[in-house]
Amino acid sequence: MEKGLFISFEGIDGSGKSTAAEKLCAYLREKGREVVFTFEPGGCEWGKTMRDILLHGSYAPAPRTEALLFAADRAEHMAACVFPALERGAVVVCDRFADSTIAYQGGGRGMDMESLAMLSDFAAAGRMPDITFYLSLPVDMAAARRQGQEDRMEQEKKDFFQRVADSYEHLAQQNPERIVKIDATCDADAVWQQIKDKIDAFLQY
Ligand code: TYD
């Protein structure tokens, strides 16, 4: 029987989700919880190779291949990292999960979203996050916030990211019981305050 809590963070590249996820981890650890911070693609040891292939390789795989590789990474990540942690009773905070596949491979690449949802469901053995924080902000603002060298996905054009953002908005509307939409146009402290309010209410701190 699983005792843990599964939380994911989602948003377009540059939305500030990694910073927000770090803050949530620190906060929950202060509260005495065991917290496992992880990410996709590449959250488990074996997944590092997958992350390199998907994001840093010179070869751009066909969209179906890309979707299958993200799914394979997810299946291994769940088996090797997420499920064991949840069974121990840990809080798992995951930077990106199944919604990324719908938004990027579905919205961005234009692949069939129902097939992608089935693929993710198979990879994750039906386990979705208990809560997803979706950091919402316009694509221009996100692009301006991006730092460092761009990976293969980040090199996509603005219209790609607009389709990704539109898909996230749609997902948030369709799944209000799971997805908490956060206004990420404000500064990091204000973003964190919104997340803290939600998690306090959820865990009744
Ligand atoms: P991420 O690690 O969040 O990149 P960064 O740390 O630079 O913000 O995500 C890596 C990229 O992988 C991101 O562009 C989204 C993409 N991605 C997909 O296209 N599909 C997926 O299923 C996942 C998990 C990520």
PDB file of C-alpha atoms and ligand atoms in Angstrom:
ATOM      1  CA  MET A   1       0.000   0.000   0.000  1.00  0.00           C
ATOM      2  CA  GLU A   2       1.298   3.425  -0.962  1.00  0.00           C
ATOM      3  CA  LYS A   3       1.507   5.989   1.829  1.00  0.00           C
ATOM      4  CA  GLY A   4       3.305   8.828   0.081  1.00  0.00           C
ATOM      5  CA  LEU A   5       2.245  11.913  -1.796  1.00  0.00           C
ATOM      6  CA  PHE A   6       3.050  12.528  -5.457  1.00  0.00           C
ATOM      7  CA  ILE A   7       3.416  16.160  -6.574  1.00  0.00           C
ATOM      8  CA  SER A   8       4.412  17.335 -10.039  1.00  0.00           C
ATOM      9  CA  PHE A   9       5.422  20.705 -11.456  1.00  0.00           C
ATOM     10  CA  GLU A  10       4.574  21.715 -15.004  1.00  0.00           C
ATOM     11  CA  GLY A  11       4.973  24.700 -17.281  1.00  0.00           C
ATOM     12  CA  ILE A  12       6.767  25.858 -20.410  1.00  0.00           C
ATOM     13  CA  ASP A  13      10.548  26.180 -20.352  1.00  0.00           C
ATOM     14  CA  GLY A  14      11.424  29.334 -18.399  1.00  0.00           C
ATOM     15  CA  SER A  15       8.277  29.310 -16.234  1.00  0.00           C
ATOM     16  CA  GLY A  16      10.303  29.031 -13.015  1.00  0.00           C
ATOM     17  CA  LYS A  17       9.016  25.607 -11.989  1.00  0.00           C
ATOM     18  CA  SER A  18      12.417  24.246 -10.940  1.00  0.00           C
ATOM     19  CA  THR A  19      12.951  27.113  -8.456  1.00  0.00           C
ATOM     20  CA  ALA A  20       9.423  26.698  -7.101  1.00  0.00           C
ATOM     21  CA  ALA A  21       9.878  22.927  -6.762  1.00  0.00           C
ATOM     22  CA  GLU A  22      13.098  23.440  -4.773  1.00  0.00           C
ATOM     23  CA  LYS A  23      11.274  25.783  -2.389  1.00  0.00           C
ATOM     24  CA  LEU A  24       8.485  23.287  -1.875  1.00  0.00           C
ATOM     25  CA  CYS A  25      11.008  20.523  -1.109  1.00  0.00           C
ATOM     26  CA  ALA A  26      12.765  22.683   1.477  1.00  0.00           C
ATOM     27  CA  TYR A  27       9.447  23.636   3.074  1.00  0.00           C
ATOM     28  CA  LEU A  28       8.203  20.060   3.358  1.00  0.00           C
ATOM     29  CA  ARG A  29      11.549  18.894   4.781  1.00  0.00           C
ATOM     30  CA  GLU A  30      11.281  21.629   7.428  1.00  0.00           C
ATOM     31  CA  LYS A  31       7.902  20.122   8.304  1.00  0.00           C
ATOM     32  CA  GLY A  32       9.668  16.814   8.916  1.00  0.00           C
ATOM     33  CA  ARG A  33       8.593  14.959   5.775  1.00  0.00           C
ATOM     34  CA  GLU A  34      10.896  12.719   3.773  1.00  0.00           C
ATOM     35  CA  VAL A  35      11.045  14.412   0.376  1.00  0.00           C
ATOM     36  CA  VAL A  36      12.393  12.928  -2.832  1.00  0.00           C
ATOM     37  CA  PHE A  37      13.051  15.536  -5.489  1.00  0.00           C
ATOM     38  CA  THR A  38      13.174  14.126  -8.982  1.00  0.00           C
ATOM     39  CA  PHE A  39      12.531  15.102 -12.593  1.00  0.00           C
ATOM     40  CA  GLU A  40      11.724  13.891 -16.095  1.00  0.00           C
ATOM     41  CA  PRO A  41      13.291  13.104 -18.398  1.00  0.00           C
ATOM     42  CA  GLY A  42      16.209  11.416 -16.680  1.00  0.00           C
ATOM     43  CA  GLY A  43      15.271  11.238 -12.995  1.00  0.00           C
ATOM     44  CA  CYS A  44      16.686   7.770 -12.337  1.00  0.00           C
ATOM     45  CA  GLU A  45      20.262   6.615 -12.807  1.00  0.00           C
ATOM     46  CA  TRP A  46      19.587   4.869 -16.120  1.00  0.00           C
ATOM     47  CA  GLY A  47      17.527   7.866 -17.288  1.00  0.00           C
ATOM     48  CA  LYS A  48      20.616  10.083 -17.550  1.00  0.00           C
ATOM     49  CA  THR A  49      21.413   8.404 -20.861  1.00  0.00           C
ATOM     50  CA  MET A  50      17.810   8.911 -21.948  1.00  0.00           C
ATOM     51  CA  ARG A  51      17.983  12.609 -21.058  1.00  0.00           C
ATOM     52  CA  ASP A  52      21.131  12.992 -23.142  1.00  0.00           C
ATOM     53  CA  ILE A  53      19.534  11.250 -26.107  1.00  0.00           C
ATOM     54  CA  LEU A  54      16.325  13.296 -25.840  1.00  0.00           C
ATOM     55  CA  LEU A  55      17.707  16.745 -25.076  1.00  0.00           C
ATOM     56  CA  HIS A  56      21.382  16.922 -25.910  1.00  0.00           C
ATOM     57  CA  GLY A  57      21.829  14.602 -28.875  1.00  0.00           C
ATOM     58  CA  SER A  58      22.489  15.975 -32.342  1.00  0.00           C
ATOM     59  CA  TYR A  59      19.890  13.581 -33.810  1.00  0.00           C
ATOM     60  CA  ALA A  60      16.236  14.695 -33.797  1.00  0.00           C
ATOM     61  CA  PRO A  61      14.093  11.529 -33.618  1.00  0.00           C
ATOM     62  CA  ALA A  62      10.722  11.274 -35.348  1.00  0.00           C
ATOM     63  CA  PRO A  63       7.825  12.513 -33.154  1.00  0.00           C
ATOM     64  CA  ARG A  64       6.571   8.966 -32.432  1.00  0.00           C
ATOM     65  CA  THR A  65      10.069   7.841 -31.444  1.00  0.00           C
ATOM     66  CA  GLU A  66      10.407  10.891 -29.208  1.00  0.00           C
ATOM     67  CA  ALA A  67       7.061  10.132 -27.513  1.00  0.00           C
ATOM     68  CA  LEU A  68       8.077   6.502 -26.945  1.00  0.00           C
ATOM     69  CA  LEU A  69      11.439   7.516 -25.479  1.00  0.00           C
ATOM     70  CA  PHE A  70       9.801   9.928 -23.016  1.00  0.00           C
ATOM     71  CA  ALA A  71       7.397   7.105 -22.105  1.00  0.00           C
ATOM     72  CA  ALA A  72      10.236   4.590 -21.630  1.00  0.00           C
ATOM     73  CA  ASP A  73      12.041   7.072 -19.413  1.00  0.00           C
ATOM     74  CA  ARG A  74       8.825   7.519 -17.388  1.00  0.00           C
ATOM     75  CA  ALA A  75       8.262   3.782 -16.970  1.00  0.00           C
ATOM     76  CA  GLU A  76      11.768   3.249 -15.613  1.00  0.00           C
ATOM     77  CA  HIS A  77      11.609   6.371 -13.451  1.00  0.00           C
ATOM     78  CA  MET A  78       8.374   5.152 -11.849  1.00  0.00           C
ATOM     79  CA  ALA A  79       9.718   1.655 -11.241  1.00  0.00           C
ATOM     80  CA  ALA A  80      13.157   2.644  -9.978  1.00  0.00           C
ATOM     81  CA  CYS A  81      12.421   5.845  -8.095  1.00  0.00           C
ATOM     82  CA  VAL A  82       8.837   7.086  -7.705  1.00  0.00           C
ATOM     83  CA  PHE A  83       6.984   3.929  -6.635  1.00  0.00           C
ATOM     84  CA  PRO A  84       9.596   2.835  -4.055  1.00  0.00           C
ATOM     85  CA  ALA A  85       9.601   6.336  -2.539  1.00  0.00           C
ATOM     86  CA  LEU A  86       5.784   6.487  -2.389  1.00  0.00           C
ATOM     87  CA  GLU A  87       5.682   3.047  -0.784  1.00  0.00           C
ATOM     88  CA  ARG A  88       8.092   4.291   1.917  1.00  0.00           C
ATOM     89  CA  GLY A  89       5.704   7.154   2.612  1.00  0.00           C
ATOM     90  CA  ALA A  90       7.856   9.901   1.092  1.00  0.00           C
ATOM     91  CA  VAL A  91       6.627  13.000  -0.690  1.00  0.00           C
ATOM     92  CA  VAL A  92       7.816  12.804  -4.282  1.00  0.00           C
ATOM     93  CA  VAL A  93       8.235  16.184  -5.980  1.00  0.00           C
ATOM     94  CA  CYS A  94       8.699  15.672  -9.706  1.00  0.00           C
ATOM     95  CA  ASP A  95       9.784  18.408 -12.114  1.00  0.00           C
ATOM     96  CA  ARG A  96       7.623  17.490 -15.160  1.00  0.00           C
ATOM     97  CA  PHE A  97       5.474  14.410 -15.650  1.00  0.00           C
ATOM     98  CA  ALA A  98       2.704  13.131 -17.938  1.00  0.00           C
ATOM     99  CA  ASP A  99       1.221  16.583 -18.665  1.00  0.00           C
ATOM    100  CA  SER A 100       4.528  17.488 -20.353  1.00  0.00           C
ATOM    101  CA  THR A 101       3.942  14.692 -22.858  1.00  0.00           C
ATOM    102  CA  ILE A 102       0.440  15.960 -23.660  1.00  0.00           C
ATOM    103  CA  ALA A 103       1.607  19.573 -23.904  1.00  0.00           C
ATOM    104  CA  TYR A 104       4.886  19.060 -25.819  1.00  0.00           C
ATOM    105  CA  GLN A 105       4.329  15.936 -27.931  1.00  0.00           C
ATOM    106  CA  GLY A 106       0.567  16.571 -28.235  1.00  0.00           C
ATOM    107  CA  GLY A 107       0.319  20.356 -28.446  1.00  0.00           C
ATOM    108  CA  GLY A 108       3.827  21.124 -29.641  1.00  0.00           C
ATOM    109  CA  ARG A 109       4.361  18.272 -32.103  1.00  0.00           C
ATOM    110  CA  GLY A 110       0.685  17.806 -32.969  1.00  0.00           C
ATOM    111  CA  MET A 111       0.437  14.135 -32.036  1.00  0.00           C
ATOM    112  CA  ASP A 112      -2.828  12.496 -31.029  1.00  0.00           C
ATOM    113  CA  MET A 113      -3.420  13.369 -27.370  1.00  0.00           C
ATOM    114  CA  GLU A 114      -5.574  10.355 -26.573  1.00  0.00           C
ATOM    115  CA  SER A 115      -2.855   7.966 -27.749  1.00  0.00           C
ATOM    116  CA  LEU A 116      -0.281   9.915 -25.751  1.00  0.00           C
ATOM    117  CA  ALA A 117      -2.440   9.774 -22.624  1.00  0.00           C
ATOM    118  CA  MET A 118      -2.747   5.984 -23.053  1.00  0.00           C
ATOM    119  CA  LEU A 119       1.004   5.696 -23.533  1.00  0.00           C
ATOM    120  CA  SER A 120       1.708   7.693 -20.376  1.00  0.00           C
ATOM    121  CA  ASP A 121      -0.868   5.730 -18.453  1.00  0.00           C
ATOM    122  CA  PHE A 122       0.848   2.496 -19.477  1.00  0.00           C
ATOM    123  CA  ALA A 123       4.292   3.880 -18.592  1.00  0.00           C
ATOM    124  CA  ALA A 124       3.161   5.123 -15.180  1.00  0.00           C
ATOM    125  CA  ALA A 125       1.036   2.040 -14.416  1.00  0.00           C
ATOM    126  CA  GLY A 126      -1.958   4.349 -14.107  1.00  0.00           C
ATOM    127  CA  ARG A 127      -0.432   6.513 -11.374  1.00  0.00           C
ATOM    128  CA  MET A 128      -0.998  10.235 -11.836  1.00  0.00           C
ATOM    129  CA  PRO A 129       0.222  12.911  -9.406  1.00  0.00           C
ATOM    130  CA  ASP A 130      -2.011  13.779  -6.442  1.00  0.00           C
ATOM    131  CA  ILE A 131      -1.365  17.466  -7.091  1.00  0.00           C
ATOM    132  CA  THR A 132       0.152  19.246 -10.074  1.00  0.00           C
ATOM    133  CA  PHE A 133       1.347  22.831  -9.867  1.00  0.00           C
ATOM    134  CA  TYR A 134       1.128  24.378 -13.312  1.00  0.00           C
ATOM    135  CA  LEU A 135       3.100  27.608 -13.593  1.00  0.00           C
ATOM    136  CA  SER A 136       1.335  29.705 -16.179  1.00  0.00           C
ATOM    137  CA  LEU A 137       2.899  32.636 -18.002  1.00  0.00           C
ATOM    138  CA  PRO A 138       2.984  34.067 -21.541  1.00  0.00           C
ATOM    139  CA  VAL A 139       5.524  32.503 -23.915  1.00  0.00           C
ATOM    140  CA  ASP A 140       7.389  35.798 -24.446  1.00  0.00           C
ATOM    141  CA  MET A 141       7.964  36.227 -20.720  1.00  0.00           C
ATOM    142  CA  ALA A 142       9.142  32.630 -20.393  1.00  0.00           C
ATOM    143  CA  ALA A 143      11.553  33.032 -23.332  1.00  0.00           C
ATOM    144  CA  ALA A 144      13.028  36.177 -21.739  1.00  0.00           C
ATOM    145  CA  ARG A 145      13.586  34.287 -18.471  1.00  0.00           C
ATOM    146  CA  ARG A 146      15.379  31.329 -20.017  1.00  0.00           C
ATOM    147  CA  GLN A 147      19.072  31.188 -19.202  1.00  0.00           C
ATOM    148  CA  GLY A 148      22.058  29.183 -20.321  1.00  0.00           C
ATOM    149  CA  GLN A 149      22.489  26.983 -23.337  1.00  0.00           C
ATOM    150  CA  GLU A 150      19.291  25.893 -25.053  1.00  0.00           C
ATOM    151  CA  ASP A 151      18.564  22.160 -25.238  1.00  0.00           C
ATOM    152  CA  ARG A 152      16.926  20.515 -28.268  1.00  0.00           C
ATOM    153  CA  MET A 153      13.369  21.328 -27.139  1.00  0.00           C
ATOM    154  CA  GLU A 154      14.195  24.908 -26.157  1.00  0.00           C
ATOM    155  CA  GLN A 155      15.443  25.569 -29.681  1.00  0.00           C
ATOM    156  CA  GLU A 156      11.867  25.254 -30.968  1.00  0.00           C
ATOM    157  CA  LYS A 157      10.169  28.411 -32.270  1.00  0.00           C
ATOM    158  CA  LYS A 158       7.628  30.632 -30.559  1.00  0.00           C
ATOM    159  CA  ASP A 159       4.593  29.034 -32.245  1.00  0.00           C
ATOM    160  CA  PHE A 160       5.652  25.644 -30.857  1.00  0.00           C
ATOM    161  CA  PHE A 161       5.744  27.055 -27.321  1.00  0.00           C
ATOM    162  CA  GLN A 162       2.421  28.811 -27.880  1.00  0.00           C
ATOM    163  CA  ARG A 163       0.825  25.447 -28.732  1.00  0.00           C
ATOM    164  CA  VAL A 164       2.478  23.904 -25.661  1.00  0.00           C
ATOM    165  CA  ALA A 165       1.155  26.732 -23.452  1.00  0.00           C
ATOM    166  CA  ASP A 166      -2.355  26.452 -24.958  1.00  0.00           C
ATOM    167  CA  SER A 167      -2.360  22.711 -24.238  1.00  0.00           C
ATOM    168  CA  TYR A 168      -1.345  23.304 -20.627  1.00  0.00           C
ATOM    169  CA  GLU A 169      -4.185  25.810 -20.223  1.00  0.00           C
ATOM    170  CA  HIS A 170      -6.598  23.269 -21.641  1.00  0.00           C
ATOM    171  CA  LEU A 171      -5.290  20.514 -19.352  1.00  0.00           C
ATOM    172  CA  ALA A 172      -5.687  22.805 -16.331  1.00  0.00           C
ATOM    173  CA  GLN A 173      -9.300  23.519 -17.299  1.00  0.00           C
ATOM    174  CA  GLN A 174     -10.033  19.830 -17.839  1.00  0.00           C
ATOM    175  CA  ASN A 175      -8.465  18.635 -14.563  1.00  0.00           C
ATOM    176  CA  PRO A 176      -9.317  21.228 -11.889  1.00  0.00           C
ATOM    177  CA  GLU A 177      -9.330  18.566  -9.132  1.00  0.00           C
ATOM    178  CA  ARG A 178      -5.641  17.793  -9.742  1.00  0.00           C
ATOM    179  CA  ILE A 179      -4.037  20.769 -11.483  1.00  0.00           C
ATOM    180  CA  VAL A 180      -3.482  23.974  -9.527  1.00  0.00           C
ATOM    181  CA  LYS A 181      -2.839  26.853 -11.882  1.00  0.00           C
ATOM    182  CA  ILE A 182      -0.282  29.314 -10.546  1.00  0.00           C
ATOM    183  CA  ASP A 183       0.180  32.841 -11.876  1.00  0.00           C
ATOM    184  CA  ALA A 184       3.894  32.751 -12.698  1.00  0.00           C
ATOM    185  CA  THR A 185       4.095  36.290 -14.080  1.00  0.00           C
ATOM    186  CA  CYS A 186       4.891  37.607 -10.598  1.00  0.00           C
ATOM    187  CA  ASP A 187       8.237  37.308  -8.791  1.00  0.00           C
ATOM    188  CA  ALA A 188       9.543  34.076  -7.247  1.00  0.00           C
ATOM    189  CA  ASP A 189       8.352  34.970  -3.721  1.00  0.00           C
ATOM    190  CA  ALA A 190       4.799  35.639  -4.889  1.00  0.00           C
ATOM    191  CA  VAL A 191       4.812  32.400  -6.900  1.00  0.00           C
ATOM    192  CA  TRP A 192       5.963  30.518  -3.815  1.00  0.00           C
ATOM    193  CA  GLN A 193       3.251  32.127  -1.657  1.00  0.00           C
ATOM    194  CA  GLN A 194       0.544  30.777  -3.987  1.00  0.00           C
ATOM    195  CA  ILE A 195       2.055  27.282  -3.826  1.00  0.00           C
ATOM    196  CA  LYS A 196       2.483  27.422  -0.053  1.00  0.00           C
ATOM    197  CA  ASP A 197      -1.175  28.449   0.435  1.00  0.00           C
ATOM    198  CA  LYS A 198      -2.334  25.470  -1.618  1.00  0.00           C
ATOM    199  CA  ILE A 199      -0.066  22.909  -0.009  1.00  0.00           C
ATOM    200  CA  ASP A 200      -0.925  24.163   3.495  1.00  0.00           C
ATOM    201  CA  ALA A 201      -4.616  23.740   2.700  1.00  0.00           C
ATOM    202  CA  PHE A 202      -4.030  20.327   1.132  1.00  0.00           C
ATOM    203  CA  LEU A 203      -1.932  18.964   4.003  1.00  0.00           C
ATOM    204  CA  GLN A 204      -3.818  20.982   6.623  1.00  0.00           C
ATOM    205  CA  TYR A 205      -0.710  22.593   8.094  1.00  0.00           C
TER     206      TYR A 205
HETATM  207  P1  TYD B   1      13.327  20.408 -18.267  1.00  0.00           P
HETATM  208  O1  TYD B   1      14.229  19.472 -17.575  1.00  0.00           O
HETATM  209  O2  TYD B   1      12.225  21.031 -17.485  1.00  0.00           O
HETATM  210  O3  TYD B   1      14.203  21.495 -18.957  1.00  0.00           O
HETATM  211  P2  TYD B   1      14.798  22.748 -18.210  1.00  0.00           P
HETATM  212  O4  TYD B   1      15.429  22.229 -16.955  1.00  0.00           O
HETATM  213  O5  TYD B   1      15.771  23.243 -19.251  1.00  0.00           O
HETATM  214  O6  TYD B   1      13.616  23.643 -17.975  1.00  0.00           O
HETATM  215  O7  TYD B   1      12.598  19.650 -19.446  1.00  0.00           O
HETATM  216  C1  TYD B   1      13.263  19.128 -20.499  1.00  0.00           C
HETATM  217  C2  TYD B   1      12.489  19.252 -21.782  1.00  0.00           C
HETATM  218  O8  TYD B   1      11.816  18.023 -22.057  1.00  0.00           O
HETATM  219  C3  TYD B   1      11.436  20.339 -21.806  1.00  0.00           C
HETATM  220  O9  TYD B   1      11.674  21.147 -22.940  1.00  0.00           O
HETATM  221  C4  TYD B   1      10.140  19.603 -21.995  1.00  0.00           C
HETATM  222  C5  TYD B   1      10.542  18.292 -22.582  1.00  0.00           C
HETATM  223  N1  TYD B   1       9.635  17.167 -22.295  1.00  0.00           N
HETATM  224  C6  TYD B   1       8.791  16.684 -23.289  1.00  0.00           C
HETATM  225  O10 TYD B   1       8.795  17.200 -24.415  1.00  0.00           O
HETATM  226  N2  TYD B   1       7.969  15.626 -23.013  1.00  0.00           N
HETATM  227  C7  TYD B   1       7.940  15.021 -21.792  1.00  0.00           C
HETATM  228  O11 TYD B   1       7.179  14.055 -21.588  1.00  0.00           O
HETATM  229  C8  TYD B   1       8.824  15.524 -20.767  1.00  0.00           C
HETATM  230  C9  TYD B   1       8.836  14.892 -19.413  1.00  0.00           C
HETATM  231  C10 TYD B   1       9.645  16.607 -21.048  1.00  0.00           C
END
